[in-house]
CSV table of C-alpha atoms in Angstrom, one decimal:
chain,number,residue,atom,x,y,z
A,1,MET,CA,-94.2,77.0,-60.4
A,2,GLU,CA,-94.2,76.3,-64.4
A,3,PRO,CA,-92.1,73.2,-65.1
A,4,ARG,CA,-90.6,73.8,-69.5
A,5,ILE,CA,-89.4,71.3,-71.6
A,6,PRO,CA,-85.7,71.5,-72.7
A,7,ALA,CA,-86.6,72.2,-76.0
A,8,GLU,CA,-88.4,75.3,-75.4
A,9,ILE,CA,-85.0,76.9,-73.6
A,10,GLU,CA,-82.9,79.0,-75.9
A,11,PRO,CA,-78.9,79.1,-74.6
A,12,PRO,CA,-77.8,81.0,-71.7
A,13,ALA,CA,-80.4,79.8,-69.4
A,14,ASN,CA,-80.0,78.9,-65.6
A,15,VAL,CA,-82.4,76.5,-65.4
A,16,LEU,CA,-83.6,74.0,-62.0
A,17,LEU,CA,-84.0,70.5,-62.8
A,18,VAL,CA,-86.0,69.3,-60.5
A,19,ASP,CA,-85.3,65.8,-60.1
A,20,ALA,CA,-85.7,63.1,-57.2
A,21,ASN,CA,-83.4,60.6,-59.7
A,22,ALA,CA,-80.7,63.2,-61.1
A,23,ARG,CA,-77.4,61.4,-59.4
A,24,GLU,CA,-78.7,58.6,-62.0
A,25,PRO,CA,-76.2,58.0,-64.9
A,26,ASN,CA,-76.4,60.9,-68.2
A,27,ALA,CA,-79.2,62.3,-65.8
A,28,CYS,CA,-77.8,65.7,-67.1
A,29,THR,CA,-77.5,65.0,-70.7
A,30,GLU,CA,-81.2,63.4,-70.9
A,31,ARG,CA,-82.9,65.1,-69.1
A,32,CYS,CA,-81.6,69.0,-69.4
A,33,TYR,CA,-81.0,71.2,-73.0
A,34,GLU,CA,-78.2,70.8,-75.4
A,35,THR,CA,-75.6,73.5,-75.4
A,36,ASP,CA,-72.6,74.3,-77.4
A,37,SER,CA,-69.9,74.8,-74.4
A,38,THR,CA,-66.5,74.8,-74.2
A,39,ALA,CA,-65.8,74.7,-71.2
A,40,ALA,CA,-67.6,72.7,-68.9
A,41,LEU,CA,-67.9,73.4,-64.9
A,42,THR,CA,-69.1,70.2,-62.5
A,43,VAL,CA,-69.7,71.3,-58.3
A,44,SER,CA,-70.0,67.9,-56.8
A,45,PHE,CA,-70.1,66.6,-53.1
A,46,VAL,CA,-67.4,64.7,-51.1
A,47,ASP,CA,-70.1,62.1,-51.2
A,48,ASP,CA,-70.8,62.4,-55.0
A,49,GLN,CA,-66.9,62.9,-56.1
A,50,LEU,CA,-66.7,62.8,-59.4
A,51,GLU,CA,-63.6,60.9,-61.5
A,52,GLN,CA,-61.2,62.5,-62.9
A,53,PRO,CA,-60.9,62.3,-66.9
A,54,ASP,CA,-58.4,61.8,-68.8
A,55,PRO,CA,-56.7,65.1,-70.1
A,56,ASP,CA,-55.7,63.2,-73.2
A,57,GLU,CA,-59.6,62.7,-73.8
A,58,VAL,CA,-61.1,66.0,-73.5
A,59,ASP,CA,-62.9,67.7,-75.6
A,60,GLY,CA,-62.1,71.2,-74.4
A,61,ARG,CA,-62.0,72.0,-70.8
A,62,VAL,CA,-63.4,70.4,-67.7
A,63,GLY,CA,-63.4,71.8,-64.4
A,64,LEU,CA,-64.0,69.4,-60.9
A,65,LEU,CA,-64.7,71.0,-58.0
A,66,THR,CA,-65.4,69.4,-55.0
A,67,ILE,CA,-66.8,70.5,-52.1
A,68,GLY,CA,-66.1,68.6,-48.3
A,69,ASN,CA,-63.2,66.6,-48.7
A,70,ASP,CA,-60.1,68.6,-47.1
A,71,LEU,CA,-57.8,65.8,-48.2
A,72,LEU,CA,-58.2,67.7,-52.0
A,73,ASP,CA,-58.0,71.1,-50.5
A,74,GLU,CA,-54.8,71.3,-52.2
A,75,ARG,CA,-55.2,75.9,-52.8
A,76,ALA,CA,-53.6,76.8,-49.6
A,77,ASP,CA,-50.1,75.7,-51.1
A,78,SER,CA,-50.9,76.0,-54.8
A,79,ASP,CA,-53.9,77.2,-57.0
A,80,PRO,CA,-55.0,74.9,-60.1
A,81,ASP,CA,-53.9,75.8,-63.4
A,82,PHE,CA,-57.3,77.5,-65.7
A,83,ALA,CA,-55.0,76.6,-69.4
A,84,ASP,CA,-55.1,73.3,-68.3
A,85,SER,CA,-57.4,70.5,-70.3
A,86,VAL,CA,-59.0,69.3,-66.6
A,87,VAL,CA,-59.0,71.5,-64.3
A,88,VAL,CA,-59.0,70.1,-60.5
A,89,ASP,CA,-60.1,72.5,-57.2
A,90,SER,CA,-61.9,71.6,-53.8
A,91,VAL,CA,-63.4,73.8,-50.7
A,92,CYS,CA,-62.6,71.9,-48.0
A,93,ASP,CA,-65.6,73.4,-45.5
A,94,PRO,CA,-69.5,72.7,-47.2
A,95,THR,CA,-70.4,75.3,-45.1
A,96,ASP,CA,-68.6,78.4,-46.3
A,97,LEU,CA,-71.1,79.6,-49.2
A,98,SER,CA,-68.5,82.0,-49.9
A,99,GLU,CA,-65.5,80.8,-50.9
A,100,ILE,CA,-68.1,78.4,-53.1
A,101,GLY,CA,-69.7,81.3,-54.9
A,102,ILE,CA,-66.6,82.5,-55.2
A,103,ALA,CA,-64.5,79.1,-56.2
A,104,VAL,CA,-66.9,78.7,-58.9
A,105,SER,CA,-66.6,82.4,-60.0
A,106,ARG,CA,-62.6,82.3,-60.4
A,107,PHE,CA,-63.5,79.2,-63.1
A,108,CYS,CA,-66.3,81.3,-64.8
A,109,GLU,CA,-63.2,84.7,-64.8
A,110,HIS,CA,-60.5,82.7,-66.3
A,111,TRP,CA,-62.8,80.6,-68.9
A,112,PHE,CA,-64.5,83.6,-69.9
A,113,ASP,CA,-61.6,85.5,-70.3
A,114,ASP,CA,-60.0,82.8,-72.9
A,115,GLY,CA,-63.0,83.2,-74.4
A,116,GLU,CA,-64.7,80.0,-73.9
A,117,GLN,CA,-68.3,79.0,-74.2
A,118,ILE,CA,-69.2,78.0,-70.2
A,119,SER,CA,-71.1,75.0,-68.8
A,120,VAL,CA,-72.1,74.7,-65.2
A,121,CYS,CA,-73.5,71.3,-63.3
A,122,PHE,CA,-74.4,72.6,-60.2
A,123,GLU,CA,-75.2,68.6,-58.2
A,124,SER,CA,-77.1,69.4,-55.6
A,125,LEU,CA,-78.3,72.0,-53.9
A,126,ASP,CA,-80.2,69.9,-51.3
A,127,ALA,CA,-76.3,69.3,-50.2
A,128,LEU,CA,-75.3,73.2,-49.5
A,129,ILE,CA,-79.3,73.1,-46.7
A,130,ARG,CA,-78.1,70.2,-45.0
A,131,TYR,CA,-75.3,72.7,-44.0
A,132,ARG,CA,-77.0,75.4,-44.5
A,133,SER,CA,-80.4,76.9,-43.5
A,134,PRO,CA,-83.1,77.1,-46.9
A,135,LYS,CA,-82.9,80.7,-46.4
A,136,GLU,CA,-78.9,81.5,-46.9
A,137,VAL,CA,-78.7,79.1,-49.5
A,138,PHE,CA,-81.9,81.4,-51.5
A,139,GLN,CA,-79.7,84.5,-51.2
A,140,PHE,CA,-76.3,82.1,-52.8
A,141,THR,CA,-78.5,80.8,-55.3
A,142,ARG,CA,-79.9,84.6,-56.1
A,143,ILE,CA,-75.8,86.1,-55.9
A,144,LEU,CA,-74.4,83.0,-57.7
A,145,LEU,CA,-77.2,82.8,-60.6
A,146,GLY,CA,-76.0,86.3,-61.2
A,147,ARG,CA,-72.2,85.8,-61.8
A,148,LEU,CA,-73.3,83.0,-64.0
A,149,GLU,CA,-75.4,85.3,-66.4
A,150,SER,CA,-72.4,88.0,-66.5
A,151,VAL,CA,-70.2,85.3,-68.0
A,152,ASP,CA,-73.1,84.3,-70.5
A,153,ALA,CA,-73.4,80.6,-69.0
A,154,ASP,CA,-75.8,77.8,-69.6
A,155,ALA,CA,-76.3,76.2,-65.8
A,156,HIS,CA,-78.3,73.9,-63.9
A,157,VAL,CA,-78.7,73.2,-61.1
A,158,HIS,CA,-80.2,70.0,-59.4
A,159,PHE,CA,-82.8,69.7,-56.8
A,160,ASP,CA,-84.3,66.4,-55.5
A,161,PRO,CA,-88.4,67.5,-54.4
A,162,SER,CA,-88.5,64.9,-52.5
A,163,ARG,CA,-86.8,66.2,-49.3
A,164,HIS,CA,-88.6,69.7,-49.2
A,165,GLU,CA,-91.9,70.2,-49.5
A,166,ASP,CA,-93.5,72.0,-52.3
A,167,ARG,CA,-93.6,75.6,-52.1
A,168,LEU,CA,-89.6,75.6,-51.3
A,169,VAL,CA,-88.9,74.2,-53.9
A,170,SER,CA,-91.0,76.6,-55.9
A,171,ALA,CA,-89.4,79.2,-53.8
A,172,PHE,CA,-85.8,78.3,-55.4
A,173,GLY,CA,-87.1,77.6,-59.5
A,174,SER,CA,-89.0,81.5,-59.2
A,175,VAL,CA,-85.0,83.4,-59.0
A,176,PHE,CA,-84.1,80.5,-62.6
A,177,ASP,CA,-85.4,81.2,-66.1
A,178,ALA,CA,-86.8,77.9,-67.0
A,179,VAL,CA,-87.8,74.8,-63.9
A,180,ILE,CA,-87.3,71.6,-65.8
A,181,VAL,CA,-89.2,68.6,-63.8
A,182,ASP,CA,-88.9,65.2,-63.9
A,183,GLU,CA,-91.9,62.9,-64.5
A,184,ASN,CA,-91.3,60.8,-61.6
A,185,ALA,CA,-91.0,64.0,-59.7
A,186,ASP,CA,-93.9,66.0,-61.2
A,187,ARG,CA,-96.6,63.3,-60.3
A,188,SER,CA,-95.3,63.0,-56.4
A,189,LEU,CA,-95.1,66.8,-55.8
A,190,PRO,CA,-97.6,68.4,-55.3
A,191,GLU,CA,-97.8,72.0,-57.0
A,192,ALA,CA,-97.2,75.3,-54.5
A,193,THR,CA,-100.2,78.1,-54.9
A,194,ASP,CA,-98.2,81.6,-55.7
A,195,GLU,CA,-99.4,82.8,-52.4
A,196,GLU,CA,-98.0,79.8,-51.1
A,197,VAL,CA,-94.6,80.7,-52.1
A,198,GLU,CA,-95.1,84.7,-51.9
A,199,GLU,CA,-95.5,84.2,-47.5
A,200,LEU,CA,-91.9,81.5,-48.1
A,201,LEU,CA,-90.3,84.3,-49.9
A,202,ALA,CA,-92.2,87.4,-47.5
A,203,ALA,CA,-90.9,85.9,-44.5
A,204,TRP,CA,-87.2,85.8,-45.5
A,205,SER,CA,-87.0,89.2,-46.5
A,206,GLU,CA,-88.0,90.0,-43.1
A,207,ALA,CA,-85.5,88.0,-42.3
A,208,SER,CA,-83.0,90.3,-44.1
A,209,GLU,CA,-84.0,93.3,-41.4
A,210,ASN,CA,-81.9,90.7,-39.2
A,211,GLY,CA,-79.1,90.8,-41.3
A,212,LEU,CA,-80.0,88.6,-43.8
A,213,GLY,CA,-79.4,90.9,-46.4
A,214,LEU,CA,-81.8,89.6,-49.2
A,215,GLU,CA,-83.3,92.5,-50.4
A,216,ALA,CA,-79.8,93.2,-51.6
A,217,ASP,CA,-79.7,93.1,-56.0
A,218,PRO,CA,-77.3,90.0,-56.7
A,219,SER,CA,-74.9,92.8,-59.4
A,220,THR,CA,-74.2,90.3,-63.0
A,221,GLU,CA,-71.1,92.3,-62.5
A,222,ALA,CA,-70.3,91.4,-58.8
A,223,THR,CA,-66.3,91.0,-58.7
A,224,ASP,CA,-64.7,87.6,-56.4
A,225,GLU,CA,-64.2,90.0,-53.8
A,226,GLU,CA,-67.4,92.0,-54.1
A,227,ILE,CA,-68.8,88.3,-53.9
A,228,ALA,CA,-67.1,87.5,-51.2
A,229,ARG,CA,-67.8,90.6,-48.8
A,230,ILE,CA,-71.6,89.8,-49.5
A,231,LEU,CA,-71.9,85.7,-48.8
A,232,GLY,CA,-69.4,86.4,-45.6
A,233,ASN,CA,-71.7,89.2,-44.4
A,234,GLU,CA,-74.9,88.4,-45.2
A,235,CYS,CA,-74.8,84.8,-44.9
A,236,ASN,CA,-72.6,84.6,-42.1
A,237,THR,CA,-74.7,86.3,-39.6
A,238,THR,CA,-77.7,84.2,-38.9
A,239,ARG,CA,-75.3,81.3,-38.1
């Protein structure tokens, strides 16, 4: 893993933010790079659910996607109005990678069509790994990043290294444009060698022969239907 400092990163970019203190207030703004976004989506989990801002006090557009709270899952009755200044959506099943990917993609599609500059904060890959295997989440991440690149989004994804071995963190970092490592995390995180990362990725590639499909190229032009098909077929086969 070769960490970068925010000043070196030219947006649009997909960034892995390796930080054990990611849930502290202002963690993103203090440790990540600045963007000129006009529409900002935050993907959080039910344990870290964000307070909905006052629409009259929002500059631009704000999207809040909560995962794992069936009380907020109103999509069965009505779709959110993406023209609103504050858009709230939810996915009740945190194991459903296909639905999570589609929910993020819907924000991107509507905002991109409206000419917005999109930024995305995905608050925790760790939460997904609690529900699905690392190799499934790795495939999901690759496909999702392809979708974000297709709309020129500035995106950063939080990853707490204290819960995982360093080669796992480095493997995820390999699919991002850049990696930002918090100083405290850097001192406690042994550096994985290229050989260790390649060994892990090779093991995941072998798993693709049994149905995971890691060899598939996540097209940057993937539609919602293609995302559903890819994630539904490839990530659900190992359950």
